[in-house]
mmCIF file with all atom_site columns, C-alpha atoms in Angstrom:
data_model
loop_
_atom_site.group_PDB
_atom_site.id
_atom_site.type_symbol
_atom_site.label_atom_id
_atom_site.label_alt_id
_atom_site.label_comp_id
_atom_site.label_asym_id
_atom_site.label_entity_id
_atom_site.label_seq_id
_atom_site.pdbx_PDB_ins_code
_atom_site.Cartn_x
_atom_site.Cartn_y
_atom_site.Cartn_z
_atom_site.occupancy
_atom_site.B_iso_or_equiv
_atom_site.pdbx_formal_charge
_atom_site.auth_seq_id
_atom_site.auth_comp_id
_atom_site.auth_asym_id
_atom_site.auth_atom_id
_atom_site.pdbx_PDB_model_num
ATOM 1   C CA . UNK A 1 1   ? 29.467 81.400  59.361 1.00 44.00 ? 1   UNK A CA 1
ATOM 2   C CA . UNK A 1 2   ? 31.727 81.124  62.414 1.00 46.00 ? 2   UNK A CA 1
ATOM 3   C CA . UNK A 1 3   ? 34.823 82.561  60.741 1.00 44.00 ? 3   UNK A CA 1
ATOM 4   C CA . UNK A 1 4   ? 33.296 85.956  59.830 1.00 41.00 ? 4   UNK A CA 1
ATOM 5   C CA . UNK A 1 5   ? 31.873 86.230  63.341 1.00 37.00 ? 5   UNK A CA 1
ATOM 6   C CA . UNK A 1 6   ? 35.240 85.366  64.880 1.00 45.00 ? 6   UNK A CA 1
ATOM 7   C CA . UNK A 1 7   ? 37.066 87.808  62.598 1.00 46.00 ? 7   UNK A CA 1
ATOM 8   C CA . UNK A 1 8   ? 34.610 90.562  63.561 1.00 39.00 ? 8   UNK A CA 1
ATOM 9   C CA . UNK A 1 9   ? 35.119 89.813  67.256 1.00 43.00 ? 9   UNK A CA 1
ATOM 10  C CA . UNK A 1 10  ? 38.907 89.992  66.873 1.00 49.00 ? 10  UNK A CA 1
ATOM 11  C CA . UNK A 1 11  ? 38.771 93.285  64.990 1.00 47.00 ? 11  UNK A CA 1
ATOM 12  C CA . UNK A 1 12  ? 36.405 94.768  67.566 1.00 41.00 ? 12  UNK A CA 1
ATOM 13  C CA . UNK A 1 13  ? 38.555 93.604  70.453 1.00 49.00 ? 13  UNK A CA 1
ATOM 14  C CA . UNK A 1 14  ? 41.644 95.168  68.893 1.00 47.00 ? 14  UNK A CA 1
ATOM 15  C CA . UNK A 1 15  ? 39.947 98.490  68.352 1.00 46.00 ? 15  UNK A CA 1
ATOM 16  C CA . UNK A 1 16  ? 38.392 98.408  71.831 1.00 45.00 ? 16  UNK A CA 1
ATOM 17  C CA . UNK A 1 17  ? 41.728 99.063  73.550 1.00 47.00 ? 17  UNK A CA 1
ATOM 18  C CA . UNK A 1 18  ? 40.598 102.599 74.357 1.00 54.00 ? 18  UNK A CA 1
ATOM 19  C CA . UNK A 1 19  ? 43.077 103.089 77.171 1.00 70.00 ? 19  UNK A CA 1
ATOM 20  C CA . UNK A 1 20  ? 46.140 102.884 74.926 1.00 87.00 ? 20  UNK A CA 1
ATOM 21  C CA . UNK A 1 21  ? 46.040 106.581 73.834 1.00 96.00 ? 21  UNK A CA 1
ATOM 22  C CA . UNK A 1 22  ? 45.670 105.415 70.249 1.00 96.00 ? 22  UNK A CA 1
ATOM 23  C CA . UNK A 1 23  ? 44.607 108.727 68.684 1.00 97.00 ? 23  UNK A CA 1
ATOM 24  C CA . UNK A 1 24  ? 47.216 110.678 70.610 1.00 97.00 ? 24  UNK A CA 1
ATOM 25  C CA . UNK A 1 25  ? 49.939 108.274 69.511 1.00 98.00 ? 25  UNK A CA 1
ATOM 26  C CA . UNK A 1 26  ? 48.798 108.389 65.884 1.00 97.00 ? 26  UNK A CA 1
ATOM 27  C CA . UNK A 1 27  ? 48.920 112.194 65.921 1.00 97.00 ? 27  UNK A CA 1
ATOM 28  C CA . UNK A 1 28  ? 52.440 112.045 67.369 1.00 97.00 ? 28  UNK A CA 1
ATOM 29  C CA . UNK A 1 29  ? 53.506 109.668 64.580 1.00 97.00 ? 29  UNK A CA 1
ATOM 30  C CA . UNK A 1 30  ? 52.427 112.197 61.957 1.00 97.00 ? 30  UNK A CA 1
ATOM 31  C CA . UNK A 1 31  ? 50.503 111.868 58.718 1.00 96.00 ? 31  UNK A CA 1
ATOM 32  C CA . UNK A 1 32  ? 51.127 108.660 56.760 1.00 96.00 ? 32  UNK A CA 1
ATOM 33  C CA . UNK A 1 33  ? 53.607 107.433 59.393 1.00 98.00 ? 33  UNK A CA 1
ATOM 34  C CA . UNK A 1 34  ? 56.428 105.074 58.501 1.00 98.00 ? 34  UNK A CA 1
ATOM 35  C CA . UNK A 1 35  ? 57.097 101.945 60.529 1.00 98.00 ? 35  UNK A CA 1
ATOM 36  C CA . UNK A 1 36  ? 59.945 103.799 62.254 1.00 98.00 ? 36  UNK A CA 1
ATOM 37  C CA . UNK A 1 37  ? 57.562 106.615 63.312 1.00 98.00 ? 37  UNK A CA 1
ATOM 38  C CA . UNK A 1 38  ? 54.990 104.096 64.554 1.00 98.00 ? 38  UNK A CA 1
ATOM 39  C CA . UNK A 1 39  ? 57.611 102.227 66.556 1.00 98.00 ? 39  UNK A CA 1
ATOM 40  C CA . UNK A 1 40  ? 58.550 105.483 68.291 1.00 98.00 ? 40  UNK A CA 1
ATOM 41  C CA . UNK A 1 41  ? 54.972 105.784 69.610 1.00 98.00 ? 41  UNK A CA 1
ATOM 42  C CA . UNK A 1 42  ? 54.330 102.063 70.029 1.00 98.00 ? 42  UNK A CA 1
ATOM 43  C CA . UNK A 1 43  ? 53.108 100.839 73.405 1.00 98.00 ? 43  UNK A CA 1
ATOM 44  C CA . UNK A 1 44  ? 54.445 97.449  74.532 1.00 98.00 ? 44  UNK A CA 1
ATOM 45  C CA . UNK A 1 45  ? 51.650 97.098  77.114 1.00 97.00 ? 45  UNK A CA 1
ATOM 46  C CA . UNK A 1 46  ? 49.037 97.645  74.402 1.00 98.00 ? 46  UNK A CA 1
ATOM 47  C CA . UNK A 1 47  ? 51.032 95.174  72.281 1.00 98.00 ? 47  UNK A CA 1
ATOM 48  C CA . UNK A 1 48  ? 50.808 92.591  75.058 1.00 98.00 ? 48  UNK A CA 1
ATOM 49  C CA . UNK A 1 49  ? 47.016 92.872  74.951 1.00 97.00 ? 49  UNK A CA 1
ATOM 50  C CA . UNK A 1 50  ? 46.972 92.749  71.154 1.00 98.00 ? 50  UNK A CA 1
ATOM 51  C CA . UNK A 1 51  ? 49.306 89.721  71.226 1.00 97.00 ? 51  UNK A CA 1
ATOM 52  C CA . UNK A 1 52  ? 46.259 87.915  72.600 1.00 96.00 ? 52  UNK A CA 1
ATOM 53  C CA . UNK A 1 53  ? 45.254 87.111  69.016 1.00 94.00 ? 53  UNK A CA 1
ATOM 54  C CA . UNK A 1 54  ? 48.590 85.294  68.658 1.00 95.00 ? 54  UNK A CA 1
ATOM 55  C CA . UNK A 1 55  ? 48.495 83.631  72.075 1.00 95.00 ? 55  UNK A CA 1
ATOM 56  C CA . UNK A 1 56  ? 46.265 80.793  70.909 1.00 93.00 ? 56  UNK A CA 1
ATOM 57  C CA . UNK A 1 57  ? 49.315 79.353  69.138 1.00 95.00 ? 57  UNK A CA 1
ATOM 58  C CA . UNK A 1 58  ? 52.315 81.299  70.475 1.00 96.00 ? 58  UNK A CA 1
ATOM 59  C CA . UNK A 1 59  ? 53.756 82.064  73.871 1.00 97.00 ? 59  UNK A CA 1
ATOM 60  C CA . UNK A 1 60  ? 56.251 84.873  74.401 1.00 97.00 ? 60  UNK A CA 1
ATOM 61  C CA . UNK A 1 61  ? 57.712 84.212  77.814 1.00 96.00 ? 61  UNK A CA 1
ATOM 62  C CA . UNK A 1 62  ? 61.084 82.826  78.803 1.00 95.00 ? 62  UNK A CA 1
ATOM 63  C CA . UNK A 1 63  ? 61.060 79.063  79.079 1.00 94.00 ? 63  UNK A CA 1
ATOM 64  C CA . UNK A 1 64  ? 57.493 78.639  77.834 1.00 95.00 ? 64  UNK A CA 1
ATOM 65  C CA . UNK A 1 65  ? 56.944 75.569  75.679 1.00 95.00 ? 65  UNK A CA 1
ATOM 66  C CA . UNK A 1 66  ? 56.099 75.669  72.010 1.00 95.00 ? 66  UNK A CA 1
ATOM 67  C CA . UNK A 1 67  ? 52.396 75.306  71.409 1.00 90.00 ? 67  UNK A CA 1
ATOM 68  C CA . UNK A 1 68  ? 50.690 75.398  68.001 1.00 93.00 ? 68  UNK A CA 1
ATOM 69  C CA . UNK A 1 69  ? 53.570 77.660  67.004 1.00 95.00 ? 69  UNK A CA 1
ATOM 70  C CA . UNK A 1 70  ? 57.009 78.297  68.457 1.00 96.00 ? 70  UNK A CA 1
ATOM 71  C CA . UNK A 1 71  ? 57.595 80.321  71.606 1.00 97.00 ? 71  UNK A CA 1
ATOM 72  C CA . UNK A 1 72  ? 58.382 83.862  70.427 1.00 97.00 ? 72  UNK A CA 1
ATOM 73  C CA . UNK A 1 73  ? 60.428 84.932  73.439 1.00 97.00 ? 73  UNK A CA 1
ATOM 74  C CA . UNK A 1 74  ? 63.631 86.523  72.165 1.00 97.00 ? 74  UNK A CA 1
ATOM 75  C CA . UNK A 1 75  ? 62.526 86.322  68.510 1.00 97.00 ? 75  UNK A CA 1
ATOM 76  C CA . UNK A 1 76  ? 63.599 89.882  67.557 1.00 97.00 ? 76  UNK A CA 1
ATOM 77  C CA . UNK A 1 77  ? 66.914 89.752  65.707 1.00 96.00 ? 77  UNK A CA 1
ATOM 78  C CA . UNK A 1 78  ? 66.917 85.968  65.458 1.00 96.00 ? 78  UNK A CA 1
ATOM 79  C CA . UNK A 1 79  ? 67.131 83.980  62.243 1.00 95.00 ? 79  UNK A CA 1
ATOM 80  C CA . UNK A 1 80  ? 63.814 82.968  60.699 1.00 95.00 ? 80  UNK A CA 1
ATOM 81  C CA . UNK A 1 81  ? 62.770 79.382  61.225 1.00 94.00 ? 81  UNK A CA 1
ATOM 82  C CA . UNK A 1 82  ? 65.334 78.706  63.946 1.00 91.00 ? 82  UNK A CA 1
ATOM 83  C CA . UNK A 1 83  ? 64.138 80.301  67.208 1.00 89.00 ? 83  UNK A CA 1
ATOM 84  C CA . UNK A 1 84  ? 63.115 76.951  68.689 1.00 91.00 ? 84  UNK A CA 1
ATOM 85  C CA . UNK A 1 85  ? 65.043 73.741  68.243 1.00 89.00 ? 85  UNK A CA 1
ATOM 86  C CA . UNK A 1 86  ? 61.915 71.808  69.261 1.00 91.00 ? 86  UNK A CA 1
ATOM 87  C CA . UNK A 1 87  ? 59.444 73.268  66.769 1.00 94.00 ? 87  UNK A CA 1
ATOM 88  C CA . UNK A 1 88  ? 58.931 71.820  63.280 1.00 93.00 ? 88  UNK A CA 1
ATOM 89  C CA . UNK A 1 89  ? 59.079 74.867  61.035 1.00 94.00 ? 89  UNK A CA 1
ATOM 90  C CA . UNK A 1 90  ? 57.875 74.685  57.453 1.00 94.00 ? 90  UNK A CA 1
ATOM 91  C CA . UNK A 1 91  ? 60.576 74.186  54.836 1.00 95.00 ? 91  UNK A CA 1
ATOM 92  C CA . UNK A 1 92  ? 59.514 77.507  53.270 1.00 95.00 ? 92  UNK A CA 1
ATOM 93  C CA . UNK A 1 93  ? 60.247 79.404  56.491 1.00 94.00 ? 93  UNK A CA 1
ATOM 94  C CA . UNK A 1 94  ? 63.565 77.649  57.101 1.00 93.00 ? 94  UNK A CA 1
ATOM 95  C CA . UNK A 1 95  ? 64.656 78.329  53.520 1.00 94.00 ? 95  UNK A CA 1
ATOM 96  C CA . UNK A 1 96  ? 63.688 82.026  53.755 1.00 92.00 ? 96  UNK A CA 1
ATOM 97  C CA . UNK A 1 97  ? 66.813 82.529  55.898 1.00 82.00 ? 97  UNK A CA 1
ATOM 98  C CA . UNK A 1 98  ? 66.173 86.142  56.898 1.00 93.00 ? 98  UNK A CA 1
ATOM 99  C CA . UNK A 1 99  ? 66.144 87.737  60.350 1.00 96.00 ? 99  UNK A CA 1
ATOM 100 C CA . UNK A 1 100 ? 63.198 88.844  62.444 1.00 97.00 ? 100 UNK A CA 1
ATOM 101 C CA . UNK A 1 101 ? 63.877 92.587  62.412 1.00 98.00 ? 101 UNK A CA 1
ATOM 102 C CA . UNK A 1 102 ? 61.115 95.161  62.869 1.00 98.00 ? 102 UNK A CA 1
ATOM 103 C CA . UNK A 1 103 ? 60.400 95.492  59.137 1.00 98.00 ? 103 UNK A CA 1
ATOM 104 C CA . UNK A 1 104 ? 60.190 91.728  58.631 1.00 98.00 ? 104 UNK A CA 1
ATOM 105 C CA . UNK A 1 105 ? 57.978 91.301  61.699 1.00 98.00 ? 105 UNK A CA 1
ATOM 106 C CA . UNK A 1 106 ? 55.718 94.102  60.474 1.00 98.00 ? 106 UNK A CA 1
ATOM 107 C CA . UNK A 1 107 ? 55.298 92.478  57.071 1.00 98.00 ? 107 UNK A CA 1
ATOM 108 C CA . UNK A 1 108 ? 54.833 89.027  58.648 1.00 97.00 ? 108 UNK A CA 1
ATOM 109 C CA . UNK A 1 109 ? 52.206 90.176  61.149 1.00 98.00 ? 109 UNK A CA 1
ATOM 110 C CA . UNK A 1 110 ? 50.389 91.930  58.291 1.00 98.00 ? 110 UNK A CA 1
ATOM 111 C CA . UNK A 1 111 ? 50.363 88.871  56.017 1.00 97.00 ? 111 UNK A CA 1
ATOM 112 C CA . UNK A 1 112 ? 52.525 85.817  56.795 1.00 96.00 ? 112 UNK A CA 1
ATOM 113 C CA . UNK A 1 113 ? 51.764 84.047  53.518 1.00 95.00 ? 113 UNK A CA 1
ATOM 114 C CA . UNK A 1 114 ? 52.903 87.032  51.472 1.00 95.00 ? 114 UNK A CA 1
ATOM 115 C CA . UNK A 1 115 ? 56.253 87.169  53.302 1.00 95.00 ? 115 UNK A CA 1
ATOM 116 C CA . UNK A 1 116 ? 56.836 83.412  53.117 1.00 95.00 ? 116 UNK A CA 1
ATOM 117 C CA . UNK A 1 117 ? 54.700 81.654  50.499 1.00 95.00 ? 117 UNK A CA 1
ATOM 118 C CA . UNK A 1 118 ? 54.244 78.075  51.622 1.00 94.00 ? 118 UNK A CA 1
ATOM 119 C CA . UNK A 1 119 ? 54.317 78.801  55.342 1.00 92.00 ? 119 UNK A CA 1
ATOM 120 C CA . UNK A 1 120 ? 52.183 76.560  57.507 1.00 91.00 ? 120 UNK A CA 1
ATOM 121 C CA . UNK A 1 121 ? 50.914 79.507  59.532 1.00 91.00 ? 121 UNK A CA 1
ATOM 122 C CA . UNK A 1 122 ? 47.171 79.892  59.095 1.00 88.00 ? 122 UNK A CA 1
ATOM 123 C CA . UNK A 1 123 ? 46.813 83.498  60.263 1.00 91.00 ? 123 UNK A CA 1
ATOM 124 C CA . UNK A 1 124 ? 45.120 86.155  58.161 1.00 91.00 ? 124 UNK A CA 1
ATOM 125 C CA . UNK A 1 125 ? 47.220 89.000  59.527 1.00 96.00 ? 125 UNK A CA 1
ATOM 126 C CA . UNK A 1 126 ? 46.719 92.286  61.365 1.00 97.00 ? 126 UNK A CA 1
ATOM 127 C CA . UNK A 1 127 ? 45.820 95.126  59.024 1.00 97.00 ? 127 UNK A CA 1
ATOM 128 C CA . UNK A 1 128 ? 46.330 98.088  61.335 1.00 98.00 ? 128 UNK A CA 1
ATOM 129 C CA . UNK A 1 129 ? 49.927 99.404  61.266 1.00 98.00 ? 129 UNK A CA 1
ATOM 130 C CA . UNK A 1 130 ? 49.801 100.803 64.831 1.00 98.00 ? 130 UNK A CA 1
ATOM 131 C CA . UNK A 1 131 ? 48.507 97.486  66.164 1.00 98.00 ? 131 UNK A CA 1
ATOM 132 C CA . UNK A 1 132 ? 51.435 95.760  64.436 1.00 98.00 ? 132 UNK A CA 1
ATOM 133 C CA . UNK A 1 133 ? 53.903 98.280  65.882 1.00 98.00 ? 133 UNK A CA 1
ATOM 134 C CA . UNK A 1 134 ? 52.477 97.687  69.358 1.00 98.00 ? 134 UNK A CA 1
ATOM 135 C CA . UNK A 1 135 ? 52.883 93.910  68.943 1.00 98.00 ? 135 UNK A CA 1
ATOM 136 C CA . UNK A 1 136 ? 56.466 94.412  67.733 1.00 98.00 ? 136 UNK A CA 1
ATOM 137 C CA . UNK A 1 137 ? 57.189 96.642  70.768 1.00 98.00 ? 137 UNK A CA 1
ATOM 138 C CA . UNK A 1 138 ? 55.859 93.851  72.990 1.00 98.00 ? 138 UNK A CA 1
ATOM 139 C CA . UNK A 1 139 ? 58.033 91.257  71.238 1.00 98.00 ? 139 UNK A CA 1
ATOM 140 C CA . UNK A 1 140 ? 61.066 93.555  71.557 1.00 98.00 ? 140 UNK A CA 1
ATOM 141 C CA . UNK A 1 141 ? 60.432 93.724  75.284 1.00 98.00 ? 141 UNK A CA 1
ATOM 142 C CA . UNK A 1 142 ? 60.180 89.941  75.509 1.00 97.00 ? 142 UNK A CA 1
ATOM 143 C CA . UNK A 1 143 ? 63.868 89.103  75.369 1.00 90.00 ? 143 UNK A CA 1
ATOM 144 C CA . UNK A 1 144 ? 66.920 88.981  77.611 1.00 81.00 ? 144 UNK A CA 1
#
């Protein structure tokens, strides 16, 4: 009973970010926008708020320790399963051997287990493409 209530709360909190000009940005992205179009209208500040659903396990600030998951500071462009030398990544993620580009992050944030079957990450994903683009914009900002 708790999980559906928690999932509902998370979905409501994501959609409650009324100050992020969501509808205006979606119109600017055009009908059936691609990831590239969504990234052009993405808002890193909105992404920082939406990253809150990730913050229970991940930090994204320079020098922050790993928590339930690795620190995601500087993750964009890095090799999968190797951002932190201190974190114990799943063998499935290490063996995937790709890079965390925008397309891979988008797919991962949408459904980690579809991108890397066998991952240890127990996250159901973010269904909304603009929310994912905002989170990616935030992660892009969180690097040197």
